[in-house]
Amino acid sequence: MSFNKILTSCFLSSFMVVAHAVPMGDNPLKNVPFANQTNHGFSLDFDGSKFVKRSTQVNGEVISYRAIEKIVYVKNPVEAEYQTINFYVPEAYFLGKKLNGYSAETAPIFLPNSIGGYMPAVAATAEAKGMGGKTSTILQALKQGYVVASVGARGRTLGHDSNYTGKAPAIIIDLKSAVRYLHANDAKMPGDANKIISNGTSAGGAMSALLGASGNSTDYENYFAELGAAQASDSIFAVSAYCPITNLEHADMAYEWQFYTLTDYERMDMSKLTAQTYNDRSKGMPMITGSLDNKQLIVSQQLKAQFPSYLNSLNLKDTKGLPLQLDADGNGSFKDYIAERIVASANKAISEGIDLSNEKYLTIENGKVTAVNFDAFIAHKKRMKTPPAFDALDLSSGENNLFGDKTTNNKHFTAYSFENSQAKGKMADSNIIHIMNAMNYMDNPQSATYWRIRAGSSDYDTSHAISAILAIKLRMNGKQVDYALPWGIPHSGDYDLVELFSWIDKIAK
Ligand code: DHB
């Protein structure tokens, strides 16, 4: 057993939860002027002369790069502070050098979004430290030779006078507009706009997946003209999605399918979270705990009962062409498929020195995990959310808030919660619900070719069925999909950059 590994996994499970979704202080670029503001508005013509040069240490090595921060990616921004790209390029490319085999022309463009909780997100900066003083993903990517276009986007709580300008679908329209800017300026910008690799976690993972799935779909067309987005392609090459909170129409039933045996819940109380409680964990994080009441138990049963027919309607197949299905009780080959991913994850952890011999839900023979008791595995911790996990009957969830609009701050987005609403809630526009879900673009011929999807085995923010369905459908539609449930990892992202970057190098070179 490696002490280091145990430390790492303890660190991950106690500290990395929803790191990105927590307010991390003010925008470091708040007082920095926009890079492309002119006397007549924002110019969508990239101007490479406006850079600043920076050098910084990354893992003992000096990385020099050029930065052009706060490029507004639409002509008529609604909230310019959020609708920006921070653009970073390794200095080596201006000296005619190669890095990791890439040149200024061939380097892939890494496109991290900093979206969490479907909240407004300013574009991340290279110099901002990650959790525990960690070097930013952006600097690590520059070290690897990638050009980085870090993107911000409007989110659900945005607005000065009123409270709606960042409601769905603003967040995806913004990401697509940023991609259009990169394609429109490809000849002038370092990096290859035909090699854009999107990266995001949780809500940001869902939006990364949607960006990749919906490339060039005409469904979004009506939204671009008003913003003055560049007239160019919004398709991307590859998607990295960590724990995507996607497929919201079916996430409630999937949640109960996986977690219905768990009647106790426990989650961070985001409403009580302050910078101080977040930074000083010695007193513990503010938590909400409780047990499902009788009404909630009935909701759980009803939602769980809906999942098998949805799942079976997808006609999922494994790599051998065998059907992945569920019976009325929620058992069957689809459940076995996820259990097999858990087994593979446990075996990888063992090969990396983690001792799993005390995990009673695993069958271990000769040092290899051969089976998992799925229901016992699920019971190793409490459920996180109360039913319905996403479309709350009292309209209290972040997702209800996402689907609100100018006149109604929170709305339902599933038939079940609309019919059972305790708040006489309204239903969101069906078209907006449709264009927010990556699953609705699985057969889009212009969707990204390469996909890397990760959801930690200890992530209880959404059912593992959600990422599994996405991965399987993509593979069935001819995409190259790398899908895994890394062992012991809770709801978080960017924890395996060495592996992420080696995947990028494999597909981009
Ligand atoms: C996020 C987490 C959630 O549990 C959720 O429902 C939506 C978003 C997030 O961390 O981005």
Coordinates of C-alpha atoms and ligand atoms in Angstrom, one line a residue:
M1 CA 0.0 0.0 0.0
S2 CA 1.4 3.4 -0.9
F3 CA 1.1 6.0 1.8
N4 CA 1.2 8.7 -0.9
K5 CA -1.8 7.2 -2.6
I6 CA -3.8 7.1 0.6
L7 CA -3.0 10.7 1.3
T8 CA -4.0 11.6 -2.2
S9 CA -7.3 9.8 -2.0
C10 CA -8.1 11.3 1.4
F11 CA -7.2 14.7 0.1
L12 CA -9.5 14.2 -2.9
S13 CA -12.4 12.9 -1.0
S14 CA -12.4 15.5 1.7
F15 CA -11.3 18.6 -0.2
M16 CA -11.9 18.5 -3.9
V17 CA -15.7 18.4 -3.8
V18 CA -17.3 21.1 -6.0
A19 CA -14.1 23.1 -5.9
H20 CA -15.1 25.1 -9.0
A21 CA -18.7 25.8 -7.8
V22 CA -17.6 27.8 -4.8
P23 CA -17.2 31.5 -5.0
M24 CA -13.4 32.0 -5.2
G25 CA -13.2 35.7 -4.6
D26 CA -13.4 38.5 -7.1
N27 CA -12.6 38.3 -10.7
P28 CA -8.8 38.9 -10.8
L29 CA -9.2 40.8 -14.1
K30 CA -12.1 43.0 -12.8
N31 CA -10.1 46.2 -13.4
V32 CA -8.3 45.1 -16.5
P33 CA -9.7 46.8 -19.7
F34 CA -11.1 44.6 -22.5
A35 CA -8.6 43.7 -25.1
N36 CA -10.8 44.4 -28.2
Q37 CA -12.9 47.4 -27.2
T38 CA -12.8 50.1 -29.9
N39 CA -14.6 53.4 -30.3
H40 CA -17.3 51.6 -32.2
G41 CA -17.8 48.6 -29.9
F42 CA -16.0 45.3 -29.8
S43 CA -13.9 44.1 -32.7
L44 CA -14.1 40.5 -33.7
D45 CA -10.8 40.8 -35.6
F46 CA -8.1 39.1 -33.5
D47 CA -5.2 41.5 -32.8
G48 CA -2.1 39.5 -31.8
S49 CA 0.0 42.6 -31.0
K50 CA -1.8 43.3 -27.7
F51 CA 0.0 40.7 -25.7
V52 CA 1.9 40.8 -22.5
K53 CA 4.7 38.3 -21.9
R54 CA 4.9 36.3 -18.7
S55 CA 7.2 33.7 -17.2
T56 CA 6.4 31.4 -14.4
Q57 CA 7.6 28.3 -12.7
V58 CA 5.7 25.1 -13.4
N59 CA 7.0 22.0 -11.6
G60 CA 10.4 23.5 -11.4
E61 CA 10.5 24.5 -15.0
V62 CA 10.2 28.1 -16.3
I63 CA 7.3 28.5 -18.7
S64 CA 7.2 31.6 -20.9
Y65 CA 4.0 32.6 -22.6
R66 CA 2.1 35.4 -24.2
A67 CA -1.3 36.4 -22.7
I68 CA -4.1 38.4 -24.3
E69 CA -6.8 38.5 -21.6
K70 CA -10.4 39.7 -21.8
I71 CA -11.1 39.3 -25.5
V72 CA -14.9 39.8 -25.8
Y73 CA -16.0 37.1 -28.2
V74 CA -19.2 38.8 -29.5
K75 CA -19.8 42.2 -31.0
N76 CA -22.8 43.1 -28.8
P77 CA -22.2 41.5 -25.4
V78 CA -24.9 41.4 -22.8
E79 CA -22.5 40.9 -19.9
A80 CA -19.1 41.6 -21.3
E81 CA -17.2 40.6 -18.1
Y82 CA -18.4 37.1 -18.6
Q83 CA -18.3 36.8 -22.4
T84 CA -14.6 36.7 -22.8
I85 CA -11.7 34.5 -23.8
N86 CA -8.4 34.7 -22.0
F87 CA -5.9 33.6 -24.7
Y88 CA -2.5 32.1 -23.9
V89 CA 0.3 30.9 -26.2
P90 CA 3.7 29.3 -25.3
E91 CA 6.4 31.9 -26.1
A92 CA 8.4 29.1 -27.9
Y93 CA 6.0 29.4 -30.8
F94 CA 7.1 32.9 -31.5
L95 CA 10.7 31.8 -31.6
G96 CA 10.0 29.3 -34.3
K97 CA 10.5 26.4 -31.9
K98 CA 8.4 23.3 -31.3
L99 CA 7.0 22.1 -28.0
N100 CA 6.0 18.5 -27.5
G101 CA 6.1 18.1 -31.3
Y102 CA 3.6 21.0 -31.9
S103 CA 4.2 24.3 -33.7
A104 CA 2.3 27.6 -33.7
E105 CA 0.2 26.2 -36.6
T106 CA -0.4 22.7 -35.3
A107 CA -0.8 23.1 -31.6
P108 CA -4.3 22.1 -30.4
I109 CA -6.4 24.7 -28.7
F110 CA -7.4 23.7 -25.2
L111 CA -10.7 25.3 -24.3
P112 CA -11.4 25.1 -20.5
N113 CA -14.6 26.6 -19.2
S114 CA -14.8 27.5 -15.6
I115 CA -18.6 26.9 -15.3
G116 CA -19.9 25.4 -12.0
G117 CA -23.4 25.1 -10.7
Y118 CA -24.7 26.7 -14.0
M119 CA -23.6 30.0 -12.4
P120 CA -22.0 32.9 -14.3
A121 CA -18.3 32.2 -14.8
V122 CA -15.5 34.6 -15.7
A123 CA -12.8 33.1 -17.9
A124 CA -10.1 31.5 -15.7
T125 CA -6.6 33.1 -15.7
A126 CA -3.3 31.3 -16.1
E127 CA -1.9 32.6 -12.8
A128 CA -4.8 31.8 -10.6
K129 CA -3.9 28.9 -8.3
G130 CA -6.1 25.8 -8.0
M131 CA -7.1 24.1 -4.8
G132 CA -4.4 23.9 -2.2
G133 CA -2.1 26.3 -4.2
K134 CA -2.0 23.9 -7.1
T135 CA -0.7 25.2 -10.4
S136 CA -3.6 26.1 -12.7
T137 CA -4.7 23.7 -15.4
I138 CA -4.0 26.5 -17.9
L139 CA -0.3 26.7 -17.0
Q140 CA 0.0 22.9 -17.1
A141 CA -1.6 22.9 -20.6
L142 CA 0.9 25.6 -21.8
K143 CA 3.8 23.5 -20.5
Q144 CA 2.4 20.6 -22.6
G145 CA 2.5 22.9 -25.7
Y146 CA -1.1 23.6 -26.1
V147 CA -2.6 27.0 -27.0
V148 CA -5.2 27.8 -24.3
A149 CA -8.4 29.7 -24.9
S150 CA -10.0 29.9 -21.4
V151 CA -13.7 30.9 -21.7
G152 CA -16.2 32.5 -19.5
A153 CA -20.0 32.4 -20.0
R154 CA -23.2 33.9 -18.5
G155 CA -25.0 31.8 -16.0
R156 CA -28.4 31.4 -14.3
T157 CA -28.2 34.2 -11.7
L158 CA -26.9 36.9 -13.9
G159 CA -28.5 40.3 -14.4
H160 CA -28.4 43.8 -13.0
D161 CA -31.9 45.1 -13.0
S162 CA -33.6 41.8 -13.5
N163 CA -32.4 38.4 -13.2
Y164 CA -32.6 36.6 -16.4
T165 CA -29.9 37.4 -19.0
G166 CA -27.9 34.3 -18.1
K167 CA -30.8 31.8 -18.0
A168 CA -30.8 28.9 -20.4
P169 CA -29.7 28.8 -23.2
A170 CA -27.3 31.8 -22.7
I171 CA -24.5 29.6 -21.3
I172 CA -24.2 27.4 -24.4
I173 CA -24.8 30.2 -26.8
D174 CA -21.8 31.9 -25.2
L175 CA -19.6 28.9 -25.4
K176 CA -20.5 28.4 -29.1
S177 CA -19.9 32.1 -29.8
A178 CA -16.4 31.7 -28.3
V179 CA -15.8 28.8 -30.6
R180 CA -17.0 30.8 -33.6
Y181 CA -14.6 33.6 -32.7
L182 CA -11.7 31.0 -32.7
H183 CA -12.7 29.6 -36.1
A184 CA -13.3 33.0 -37.6
N185 CA -9.8 34.1 -36.6
D186 CA -8.0 30.8 -37.2
A187 CA -5.6 32.2 -39.8
K188 CA -4.5 35.0 -37.4
M189 CA -4.3 33.1 -34.2
P190 CA -1.7 30.6 -33.1
G191 CA -3.2 27.1 -32.6
D192 CA -5.3 25.0 -34.9
A193 CA -9.0 25.8 -34.6
N194 CA -9.7 22.4 -36.2
K195 CA -8.2 20.9 -33.0
I196 CA -10.3 22.5 -30.3
I197 CA -10.6 20.4 -27.2
S198 CA -13.2 21.6 -24.7
N199 CA -12.8 20.8 -21.0
G200 CA -15.2 21.3 -18.1
T201 CA -16.5 19.9 -14.8
S202 CA -20.0 19.2 -13.6
A203 CA -22.3 21.9 -15.1
G204 CA -19.1 22.8 -17.0
G205 CA -18.7 19.2 -18.0
A206 CA -22.3 19.1 -19.2
M207 CA -21.7 22.2 -21.3
S208 CA -18.5 20.8 -22.6
A209 CA -20.4 17.7 -23.8
L210 CA -23.2 19.9 -25.2
L211 CA -20.7 22.1 -27.1
G212 CA -19.1 19.0 -28.6
A213 CA -22.4 17.2 -29.4
S214 CA -24.3 20.1 -31.0
G215 CA -21.5 21.4 -33.3
N216 CA -23.0 23.5 -36.1
S217 CA -26.6 22.5 -35.3
T218 CA -29.1 25.0 -36.7
D219 CA -31.2 24.7 -33.5
Y220 CA -29.2 27.6 -32.0
E221 CA -29.2 29.8 -35.0
N222 CA -31.7 32.4 -33.8
Y223 CA -29.6 33.4 -30.8
F224 CA -26.4 34.5 -32.5
A225 CA -27.4 37.5 -34.6
E226 CA -28.5 39.7 -31.6
L227 CA -25.2 39.0 -29.8
G228 CA -23.2 39.7 -32.9
A229 CA -21.4 36.3 -32.8
A230 CA -18.8 35.7 -35.6
Q231 CA -20.3 33.9 -38.6
A232 CA -18.2 30.8 -38.5
S233 CA -18.3 27.1 -37.5
D234 CA -19.0 26.2 -33.8
S235 CA -18.0 22.6 -34.1
I236 CA -15.1 21.3 -32.1
F237 CA -12.7 18.4 -32.4
A238 CA -12.8 16.8 -28.9
V239 CA -14.6 16.9 -25.6
S240 CA -13.2 16.3 -22.1
A241 CA -16.1 16.2 -19.6
Y242 CA -15.7 15.5 -15.9
C243 CA -18.8 14.4 -14.0
P244 CA -21.3 16.0 -16.5
I245 CA -24.6 17.1 -14.9
T246 CA -26.4 16.5 -18.2
N247 CA -29.5 14.9 -19.5
L248 CA -31.5 16.8 -16.9
E249 CA -34.8 15.6 -18.4
H250 CA -34.0 12.1 -17.2
A251 CA -31.5 12.7 -14.3
D252 CA -34.2 12.5 -11.6
M253 CA -35.3 9.0 -12.5
A254 CA -31.7 7.9 -13.0
Y255 CA -30.9 9.2 -9.6
E256 CA -33.6 7.2 -7.9
W257 CA -32.7 4.1 -9.9
Q258 CA -29.2 4.3 -8.4
F259 CA -29.9 5.6 -5.0
Y260 CA -33.4 4.6 -4.0
T261 CA -32.1 2.2 -1.2
L262 CA -30.4 5.2 0.5
T263 CA -32.9 7.0 2.7
D264 CA -30.4 9.2 4.5
Y265 CA -28.9 12.2 2.8
E266 CA -25.9 14.4 3.4
R267 CA -24.6 17.3 1.3
M268 CA -22.8 20.6 1.7
D269 CA -25.0 23.5 2.6
M270 CA -24.0 25.8 -0.3
S271 CA -26.2 28.6 1.1
K272 CA -24.0 28.7 4.3
L273 CA -20.8 28.4 2.5
T274 CA -18.5 31.4 2.8
A275 CA -14.9 32.0 1.8
Q276 CA -14.0 31.5 5.5
T277 CA -15.8 28.2 6.0
Y278 CA -14.4 27.0 2.7
N279 CA -10.8 28.0 3.5
D280 CA -10.8 26.8 7.1
R281 CA -12.0 23.2 7.0
S282 CA -10.8 22.5 10.6
K283 CA -14.4 23.2 11.8
G284 CA -15.9 21.1 9.0
M285 CA -18.0 22.2 6.2
P286 CA -21.6 23.3 6.8
M287 CA -23.7 20.2 6.0
I288 CA -27.4 19.4 5.4
T289 CA -28.3 16.0 6.7
G290 CA -31.6 14.2 7.1
S291 CA -33.8 11.2 6.2
L292 CA -36.4 11.1 3.4
D293 CA -39.9 11.5 4.7
N294 CA -42.9 9.4 3.5
K295 CA -43.8 11.7 0.7
Q296 CA -40.2 11.7 -0.6
L297 CA -40.0 7.9 -0.4
I298 CA -43.1 7.8 -2.6
V299 CA -41.5 10.2 -5.1
S300 CA -38.4 8.1 -5.1
Q301 CA -40.3 4.9 -5.9
Q302 CA -42.3 6.6 -8.7
L303 CA -39.2 8.1 -10.3
K304 CA -37.2 4.8 -10.0
A305 CA -40.1 3.0 -11.7
Q306 CA -39.9 5.3 -14.7
F307 CA -36.2 4.7 -15.4
P308 CA -36.2 1.2 -17.0
S309 CA -38.6 2.2 -19.8
Y310 CA -36.5 5.3 -20.6
L311 CA -33.3 3.3 -20.6
N312 CA -34.7 0.5 -22.7
S313 CA -36.1 3.1 -25.2
L314 CA -32.5 4.1 -26.0
N315 CA -31.6 0.6 -27.4
L316 CA -28.1 0.7 -25.9
K317 CA -25.7 -2.0 -26.9
D318 CA -22.3 -3.1 -25.6
T319 CA -19.2 -3.3 -27.8
K320 CA -20.2 -6.8 -28.8
G321 CA -23.6 -5.6 -29.9
L322 CA -25.5 -7.2 -27.0
P323 CA -28.4 -5.2 -25.6
L324 CA -28.0 -3.2 -22.4
Q325 CA -31.4 -3.2 -20.7
L326 CA -33.2 -3.1 -17.4
D327 CA -36.1 -5.1 -16.0
A328 CA -39.0 -3.4 -14.2
D329 CA -37.1 -3.6 -10.9
G330 CA -34.1 -1.8 -12.4
N331 CA -31.9 -4.9 -12.7
G332 CA -30.2 -6.2 -15.9
S333 CA -27.4 -5.9 -18.3
F334 CA -27.2 -2.1 -18.1
K335 CA -26.7 -2.3 -14.4
D336 CA -24.1 -5.0 -14.9
Y337 CA -22.3 -2.7 -17.4
I338 CA -21.9 0.0 -14.8
A339 CA -20.8 -2.6 -12.2
E340 CA -18.1 -3.8 -14.7
R341 CA -16.8 -0.2 -15.0
I342 CA -16.6 -0.1 -11.2
V343 CA -14.7 -3.3 -11.2
A344 CA -12.3 -2.0 -13.8
S345 CA -11.9 1.2 -11.8
A346 CA -11.1 -0.8 -8.6
N347 CA -8.5 -2.9 -10.5
K348 CA -6.8 0.2 -11.8
A349 CA -6.7 1.6 -8.2
I350 CA -5.1 -1.7 -6.9
S351 CA -2.5 -1.6 -9.7
E352 CA -1.6 1.9 -8.5
G353 CA -1.0 0.7 -5.0
I354 CA -4.3 1.4 -3.3
D355 CA -5.4 -1.3 -0.8
L356 CA -9.0 -2.3 -1.3
S357 CA -8.9 -5.5 0.7
N358 CA -11.3 -4.1 3.3
E359 CA -14.0 -3.1 0.9
K360 CA -16.6 -5.8 1.6
Y361 CA -18.7 -5.1 -1.5
L362 CA -15.7 -6.2 -3.7
T363 CA -14.9 -9.8 -4.5
I364 CA -11.1 -10.0 -4.7
E365 CA -9.4 -13.1 -6.0
N366 CA -5.6 -13.4 -6.2
G367 CA -5.3 -9.6 -5.9
K368 CA -7.8 -8.9 -8.6
V369 CA -11.3 -7.6 -8.3
T370 CA -13.7 -10.0 -10.0
A371 CA -17.0 -8.6 -9.0
V372 CA -18.8 -5.8 -7.1
N373 CA -22.0 -6.1 -5.2
F374 CA -23.5 -3.0 -6.8
D375 CA -26.2 -2.2 -4.2
A376 CA -23.7 -2.7 -1.3
F377 CA -21.2 -0.5 -3.1
I378 CA -23.8 2.3 -3.5
A379 CA -24.6 2.0 0.2
H380 CA -21.0 2.9 1.1
K381 CA -22.1 6.5 1.6
K382 CA -25.3 8.5 2.0
R383 CA -27.2 9.8 -0.9
M384 CA -26.6 13.5 -1.7
K385 CA -29.9 14.8 -3.1
T386 CA -33.5 14.4 -2.1
P387 CA -36.0 13.4 -4.8
P388 CA -36.5 14.7 -7.4
A389 CA -32.8 15.5 -7.4
F390 CA -32.9 18.1 -10.1
D391 CA -36.4 19.3 -10.9
A392 CA -37.4 20.1 -7.3
L393 CA -41.1 20.0 -6.6
D394 CA -40.8 23.4 -4.8
L395 CA -38.7 24.9 -7.6
S396 CA -35.7 25.3 -5.2
S397 CA -32.9 23.7 -7.3
G398 CA -30.2 25.4 -9.3
E399 CA -31.6 23.6 -12.4
N400 CA -35.0 25.1 -11.8
N401 CA -33.3 28.5 -11.7
L402 CA -31.4 27.7 -14.9
F403 CA -34.6 27.1 -16.8
G404 CA -36.3 30.3 -15.5
D405 CA -36.8 33.3 -17.7
K406 CA -37.4 37.0 -17.6
T407 CA -40.7 36.8 -15.8
T408 CA -40.4 33.6 -13.8
N409 CA -37.2 33.0 -12.0
N410 CA -37.6 29.2 -11.5
K411 CA -39.3 26.7 -13.7
H412 CA -39.9 22.9 -14.1
F413 CA -38.3 21.0 -16.9
T414 CA -39.7 17.5 -16.4
A415 CA -43.3 16.3 -16.8
Y416 CA -43.2 14.5 -13.5
S417 CA -42.3 17.5 -11.4
F418 CA -44.5 19.8 -13.4
E419 CA -47.5 17.5 -12.7
N420 CA -46.5 17.1 -9.0
S421 CA -45.4 20.7 -8.5
Q422 CA -45.8 22.0 -4.9
A423 CA -45.3 25.5 -6.1
K424 CA -47.8 25.6 -9.0
G425 CA -44.7 25.9 -11.1
K426 CA -44.6 26.6 -14.8
M427 CA -42.9 24.5 -17.4
A428 CA -39.9 25.8 -19.2
D429 CA -40.0 26.2 -23.0
S430 CA -39.7 22.7 -24.5
N431 CA -37.3 24.0 -27.2
I432 CA -34.9 25.5 -24.6
I433 CA -35.0 22.2 -22.6
H434 CA -34.2 20.4 -25.8
I435 CA -31.2 22.5 -26.8
M436 CA -29.6 22.3 -23.3
N437 CA -29.2 18.5 -23.4
A438 CA -26.2 16.8 -25.2
M439 CA -28.2 13.6 -25.5
N440 CA -30.4 15.3 -28.1
Y441 CA -27.4 15.6 -30.5
M442 CA -26.1 12.1 -30.5
D443 CA -26.7 11.6 -34.2
N444 CA -25.4 15.0 -35.2
P445 CA -22.8 14.4 -38.0
Q446 CA -20.8 17.5 -37.1
S447 CA -20.4 16.6 -33.4
A448 CA -16.9 16.1 -31.9
T449 CA -15.1 12.9 -32.9
Y450 CA -13.1 12.3 -29.7
W451 CA -14.6 12.1 -26.2
R452 CA -13.1 11.6 -22.7
I453 CA -15.7 11.2 -20.0
R454 CA -14.9 10.8 -16.4
A455 CA -17.2 10.5 -13.3
G456 CA -15.6 9.5 -10.0
S457 CA -16.9 6.3 -8.4
S458 CA -17.8 8.3 -5.3
D459 CA -19.6 11.1 -7.2
Y460 CA -23.2 11.1 -6.0
D461 CA -24.2 14.5 -7.6
T462 CA -25.8 12.6 -10.4
S463 CA -26.3 8.9 -11.2
H464 CA -23.5 7.0 -13.0
A465 CA -26.2 6.0 -15.5
I466 CA -26.1 9.6 -16.9
S467 CA -22.4 9.5 -17.9
A468 CA -22.7 5.8 -19.0
I469 CA -25.7 6.5 -21.3
L470 CA -23.8 9.4 -22.9
A471 CA -20.6 7.4 -23.4
I472 CA -22.5 4.4 -24.8
K473 CA -24.6 6.4 -27.2
L474 CA -21.6 8.3 -28.5
R475 CA -19.7 5.1 -29.1
M476 CA -22.7 3.6 -30.9
N477 CA -22.8 6.7 -33.2
G478 CA -19.2 6.1 -34.2
K479 CA -17.4 8.4 -31.8
Q480 CA -14.1 7.5 -30.1
V481 CA -14.9 7.4 -26.5
D482 CA -12.7 7.0 -23.5
Y483 CA -14.9 6.5 -20.5
A484 CA -14.0 5.6 -16.9
L485 CA -15.2 6.0 -13.3
P486 CA -12.0 6.7 -11.4
W487 CA -11.8 5.1 -8.0
G488 CA -12.7 7.0 -4.9
I489 CA -13.0 10.3 -6.7
P490 CA -15.9 12.6 -5.6
H491 CA -17.5 15.3 -7.7
S492 CA -14.5 17.1 -9.1
G493 CA -12.4 17.5 -12.2
D494 CA -8.8 18.1 -13.6
Y495 CA -7.4 15.6 -11.0
D496 CA -5.6 13.5 -13.7
L497 CA -4.0 16.0 -16.0
V498 CA -1.2 13.7 -16.9
E499 CA -3.7 11.2 -18.3
L500 CA -5.9 13.9 -19.8
F501 CA -2.9 15.4 -21.7
S502 CA -1.7 12.0 -22.9
W503 CA -5.1 11.4 -24.3
I504 CA -5.0 14.8 -26.0
D505 CA -1.6 14.1 -27.5
K506 CA -2.8 10.7 -28.8
I507 CA -5.7 12.3 -30.7
A508 CA -4.2 15.6 -31.7
K509 CA -0.8 14.5 -33.1
Ligands
DHB1 C1 -23.2 21.2 -10.1 C2 -23.4 20.2 -9.2 C3 -24.7 19.7 -9.0 O1 -24.9 18.8 -8.1 C4 -25.7 20.2 -9.8 O2 -26.9 19.7 -9.7 C5 -25.4 21.2 -10.8 C6 -24.2 21.6 -11.0 C7 -21.8 21.7 -10.3 O3 -20.9 21.5 -9.4 O4 -21.5 22.4 -11.3

